[in-house]
Amino acid sequence: MNNPTRTTDGPERQLLEYMLDHTRGELIDTVRGLSETEARRRLVPSMTTSIGLVKHAAFAERNWFQRVLAGLPDSECDGPMVGEASFVVSEDESVADVIAEFERASNRARTIAADFDLDATRQHPAFGTVSLRWIYLLMIQEFARHAGHSDILREQTDATRRT
């Protein structure tokens, strides 16, 4: 895991954006170098896979930045808006495809967020009023948690390579 030490002080927005980008990168790093089979291997009782965590993260980017913050209808979002089914990766999607999807969604999220102040608010059906600041914190938490899940899956995968 990379230590997030390059940006440790500065304006709040800069720190939030840096930490969000850091957690995005950490999640991607957990699947780089895995074979297609390894990335899809189910090592826990749930449907969780390393590639599925990245696929879900792309959905989370679209949901919170495109749908909630920008107010785009699902038809204008740049990928499927499928909720928990977002963990499912089709056989014709490669690790590189899923990473690219996440990177596209992240880039679009950055572009959308750049037009809003941290205090800008939107209404969410389950959470009520949410600010861009809150969305940043939620995404940092979500991607850090999923990177941790994927770290464990990667550790298990790497251990089987050595035996």
GROMACS .gro file of C-alpha atoms in nm:
model
  163
    1MET     CA    1   0.000   0.000   0.000
    2ASN     CA    2   0.126   0.344  -0.086
    3ASN     CA    3   0.158   0.589   0.200
    4PRO     CA    4  -0.046   0.904   0.132
    5THR     CA    5   0.228   1.144   0.234
    6ARG     CA    6   0.272   1.370  -0.067
    7THR     CA    7  -0.010   1.604   0.030
    8THR     CA    8  -0.049   1.641   0.404
    9ASP     CA    9  -0.145   2.006   0.442
   10GLY     CA   10  -0.341   2.259   0.247
   11PRO     CA   11  -0.693   2.375   0.177
   12GLU     CA   12  -0.971   2.135   0.271
   13ARG     CA   13  -1.080   2.072  -0.087
   14GLN     CA   14  -0.727   1.992  -0.200
   15LEU     CA   15  -0.688   1.741   0.085
   16LEU     CA   16  -1.024   1.578   0.017
   17GLU     CA   17  -0.956   1.547  -0.356
   18TYR     CA   18  -0.606   1.416  -0.294
   19MET     CA   19  -0.729   1.150  -0.050
   20LEU     CA   20  -1.011   1.048  -0.283
   21ASP     CA   21  -0.767   1.010  -0.571
   22HIS     CA   22  -0.534   0.816  -0.342
   23THR     CA   23  -0.806   0.567  -0.246
   24ARG     CA   24  -0.908   0.533  -0.611
   25GLY     CA   25  -0.548   0.444  -0.694
   26GLU     CA   26  -0.520   0.201  -0.405
   27LEU     CA   27  -0.828   0.014  -0.525
   28ILE     CA   28  -0.695  -0.010  -0.880
   29ASP     CA   29  -0.356  -0.128  -0.751
   30THR     CA   30  -0.519  -0.429  -0.585
   31VAL     CA   31  -0.616  -0.577  -0.923
   32ARG     CA   32  -0.318  -0.477  -1.137
   33GLY     CA   33  -0.117  -0.782  -1.230
   34LEU     CA   34  -0.393  -1.032  -1.159
   35SER     CA   35  -0.487  -1.273  -1.433
   36GLU     CA   36  -0.845  -1.269  -1.558
   37THR     CA   37  -0.910  -1.589  -1.363
   38GLU     CA   38  -0.752  -1.457  -1.043
   39ALA     CA   39  -0.947  -1.131  -1.060
   40ARG     CA   40  -1.275  -1.326  -1.083
   41ARG     CA   41  -1.194  -1.586  -0.818
   42ARG     CA   42  -1.444  -1.597  -0.534
   43LEU     CA   43  -1.249  -1.643  -0.212
   44VAL     CA   44  -1.528  -1.546   0.029
   45PRO     CA   45  -1.886  -1.677   0.059
   46SER     CA   46  -2.034  -1.364  -0.103
   47MET     CA   47  -2.014  -1.270  -0.472
   48THR     CA   48  -1.722  -1.036  -0.390
   49THR     CA   49  -1.428  -1.056  -0.630
   50SER     CA   50  -1.137  -0.821  -0.687
   51ILE     CA   51  -1.263  -0.717  -1.030
   52GLY     CA   52  -1.619  -0.686  -0.896
   53LEU     CA   53  -1.506  -0.435  -0.633
   54VAL     CA   54  -1.359  -0.210  -0.903
   55LYS     CA   55  -1.671  -0.252  -1.117
   56HIS     CA   56  -1.886  -0.150  -0.820
   57ALA     CA   57  -1.663   0.151  -0.754
   58ALA     CA   58  -1.728   0.273  -1.109
   59PHE     CA   59  -2.101   0.253  -1.039
   60ALA     CA   60  -2.054   0.443  -0.711
   61GLU     CA   61  -1.874   0.723  -0.899
   62ARG     CA   62  -2.159   0.745  -1.150
   63ASN     CA   63  -2.427   0.729  -0.883
   64TRP     CA   64  -2.290   0.998  -0.654
   65PHE     CA   65  -2.134   1.241  -0.900
   66GLN     CA   66  -2.339   1.198  -1.217
   67ARG     CA   67  -2.681   1.104  -1.078
   68VAL     CA   68  -2.686   1.279  -0.740
   69LEU     CA   69  -2.453   1.578  -0.773
   70ALA     CA   70  -2.505   1.664  -1.141
   71GLY     CA   71  -2.870   1.548  -1.140
   72LEU     CA   72  -2.830   1.350  -1.461
   73PRO     CA   73  -3.094   1.096  -1.556
   74ASP     CA   74  -2.968   0.738  -1.572
   75SER     CA   75  -2.977   0.750  -1.952
   76GLU     CA   76  -2.709   1.024  -1.949
   77CYS     CA   77  -2.479   0.846  -1.703
   78ASP     CA   78  -2.178   0.684  -1.868
   79GLY     CA   79  -2.253   0.330  -1.758
   80PRO     CA   80  -2.512   0.102  -1.604
   81MET     CA   81  -2.695   0.231  -1.298
   82VAL     CA   82  -2.766  -0.109  -1.146
   83GLY     CA   83  -2.707  -0.079  -0.770
   84GLU     CA   84  -2.585  -0.397  -0.601
   85ALA     CA   85  -2.575  -0.577  -0.938
   86SER     CA   86  -2.278  -0.349  -1.009
   87PHE     CA   87  -2.049  -0.612  -0.856
   88VAL     CA   88  -2.123  -0.846  -1.148
   89VAL     CA   89  -1.863  -0.849  -1.425
   90SER     CA   90  -1.955  -1.008  -1.756
   91GLU     CA   91  -1.729  -1.266  -1.918
   92ASP     CA   92  -1.650  -1.030  -2.206
   93GLU     CA   93  -1.511  -0.761  -1.970
   94SER     CA   94  -1.141  -0.781  -1.892
   95VAL     CA   95  -0.954  -0.647  -1.590
   96ALA     CA   96  -0.822  -0.369  -1.815
   97ASP     CA   97  -1.178  -0.290  -1.931
   98VAL     CA   98  -1.307  -0.260  -1.576
   99ILE     CA   99  -1.012  -0.045  -1.465
  100ALA     CA  100  -1.071   0.180  -1.767
  101GLU     CA  101  -1.442   0.205  -1.679
  102PHE     CA  102  -1.355   0.310  -1.324
  103GLU     CA  103  -1.098   0.562  -1.447
  104ARG     CA  104  -1.352   0.713  -1.692
  105ALA     CA  105  -1.612   0.742  -1.416
  106SER     CA  106  -1.351   0.896  -1.183
  107ASN     CA  107  -1.244   1.149  -1.447
  108ARG     CA  108  -1.604   1.248  -1.509
  109ALA     CA  109  -1.661   1.278  -1.133
  110ARG     CA  110  -1.365   1.518  -1.108
  111THR     CA  111  -1.502   1.727  -1.396
  112ILE     CA  112  -1.850   1.744  -1.244
  113ALA     CA  113  -1.727   1.819  -0.891
  114ALA     CA  114  -1.503   2.102  -1.016
  115ASP     CA  115  -1.818   2.307  -1.086
  116PHE     CA  116  -1.949   2.282  -0.729
  117ASP     CA  117  -1.853   2.431  -0.395
  118LEU     CA  118  -1.795   2.187  -0.107
  119ASP     CA  119  -2.109   2.323   0.057
  120ALA     CA  120  -2.329   2.263  -0.248
  121THR     CA  121  -2.615   2.032  -0.151
  122ARG     CA  122  -2.845   1.788  -0.323
  123GLN     CA  123  -3.134   1.576  -0.203
  124HIS     CA  124  -3.086   1.201  -0.185
  125PRO     CA  125  -3.389   0.974  -0.138
  126ALA     CA  126  -3.228   0.769   0.142
  127PHE     CA  127  -2.986   1.016   0.303
  128GLY     CA  128  -3.169   1.346   0.272
  129THR     CA  129  -2.957   1.655   0.218
  130VAL     CA  130  -2.598   1.574   0.119
  131SER     CA  131  -2.316   1.813   0.038
  132LEU     CA  132  -2.027   1.767  -0.202
  133ARG     CA  133  -1.805   1.753   0.109
  134TRP     CA  134  -2.011   1.460   0.239
  135ILE     CA  135  -1.998   1.286  -0.099
  136TYR     CA  136  -1.618   1.319  -0.102
  137LEU     CA  137  -1.597   1.171   0.248
  138LEU     CA  138  -1.837   0.890   0.157
  139MET     CA  139  -1.637   0.799  -0.153
  140ILE     CA  140  -1.308   0.805   0.041
  141GLN     CA  141  -1.461   0.573   0.298
  142GLU     CA  142  -1.618   0.345   0.036
  143PHE     CA  143  -1.308   0.311  -0.180
  144ALA     CA  144  -1.078   0.263   0.122
  145ARG     CA  145  -1.307  -0.012   0.253
  146HIS     CA  146  -1.321  -0.184  -0.085
  147ALA     CA  147  -0.945  -0.151  -0.130
  148GLY     CA  148  -0.908  -0.325   0.206
  149HIS     CA  149  -1.140  -0.604   0.094
  150SER     CA  150  -0.947  -0.639  -0.229
  151ASP     CA  151  -0.612  -0.629  -0.044
  152ILE     CA  152  -0.721  -0.939   0.148
  153LEU     CA  153  -0.835  -1.114  -0.170
  154ARG     CA  154  -0.502  -1.022  -0.333
  155GLU     CA  155  -0.310  -1.155  -0.035
  156GLN     CA  156  -0.499  -1.484  -0.061
  157THR     CA  157  -0.434  -1.500  -0.436
  158ASP     CA  158  -0.065  -1.422  -0.397
  159ALA     CA  159  -0.034  -1.693  -0.131
  160THR     CA  160  -0.172  -1.956  -0.372
  161ARG     CA  161   0.087  -1.851  -0.629
  162ARG     CA  162   0.368  -1.936  -0.385
  163THR     CA  163   0.241  -2.285  -0.305
   0.00000   0.00000   0.00000
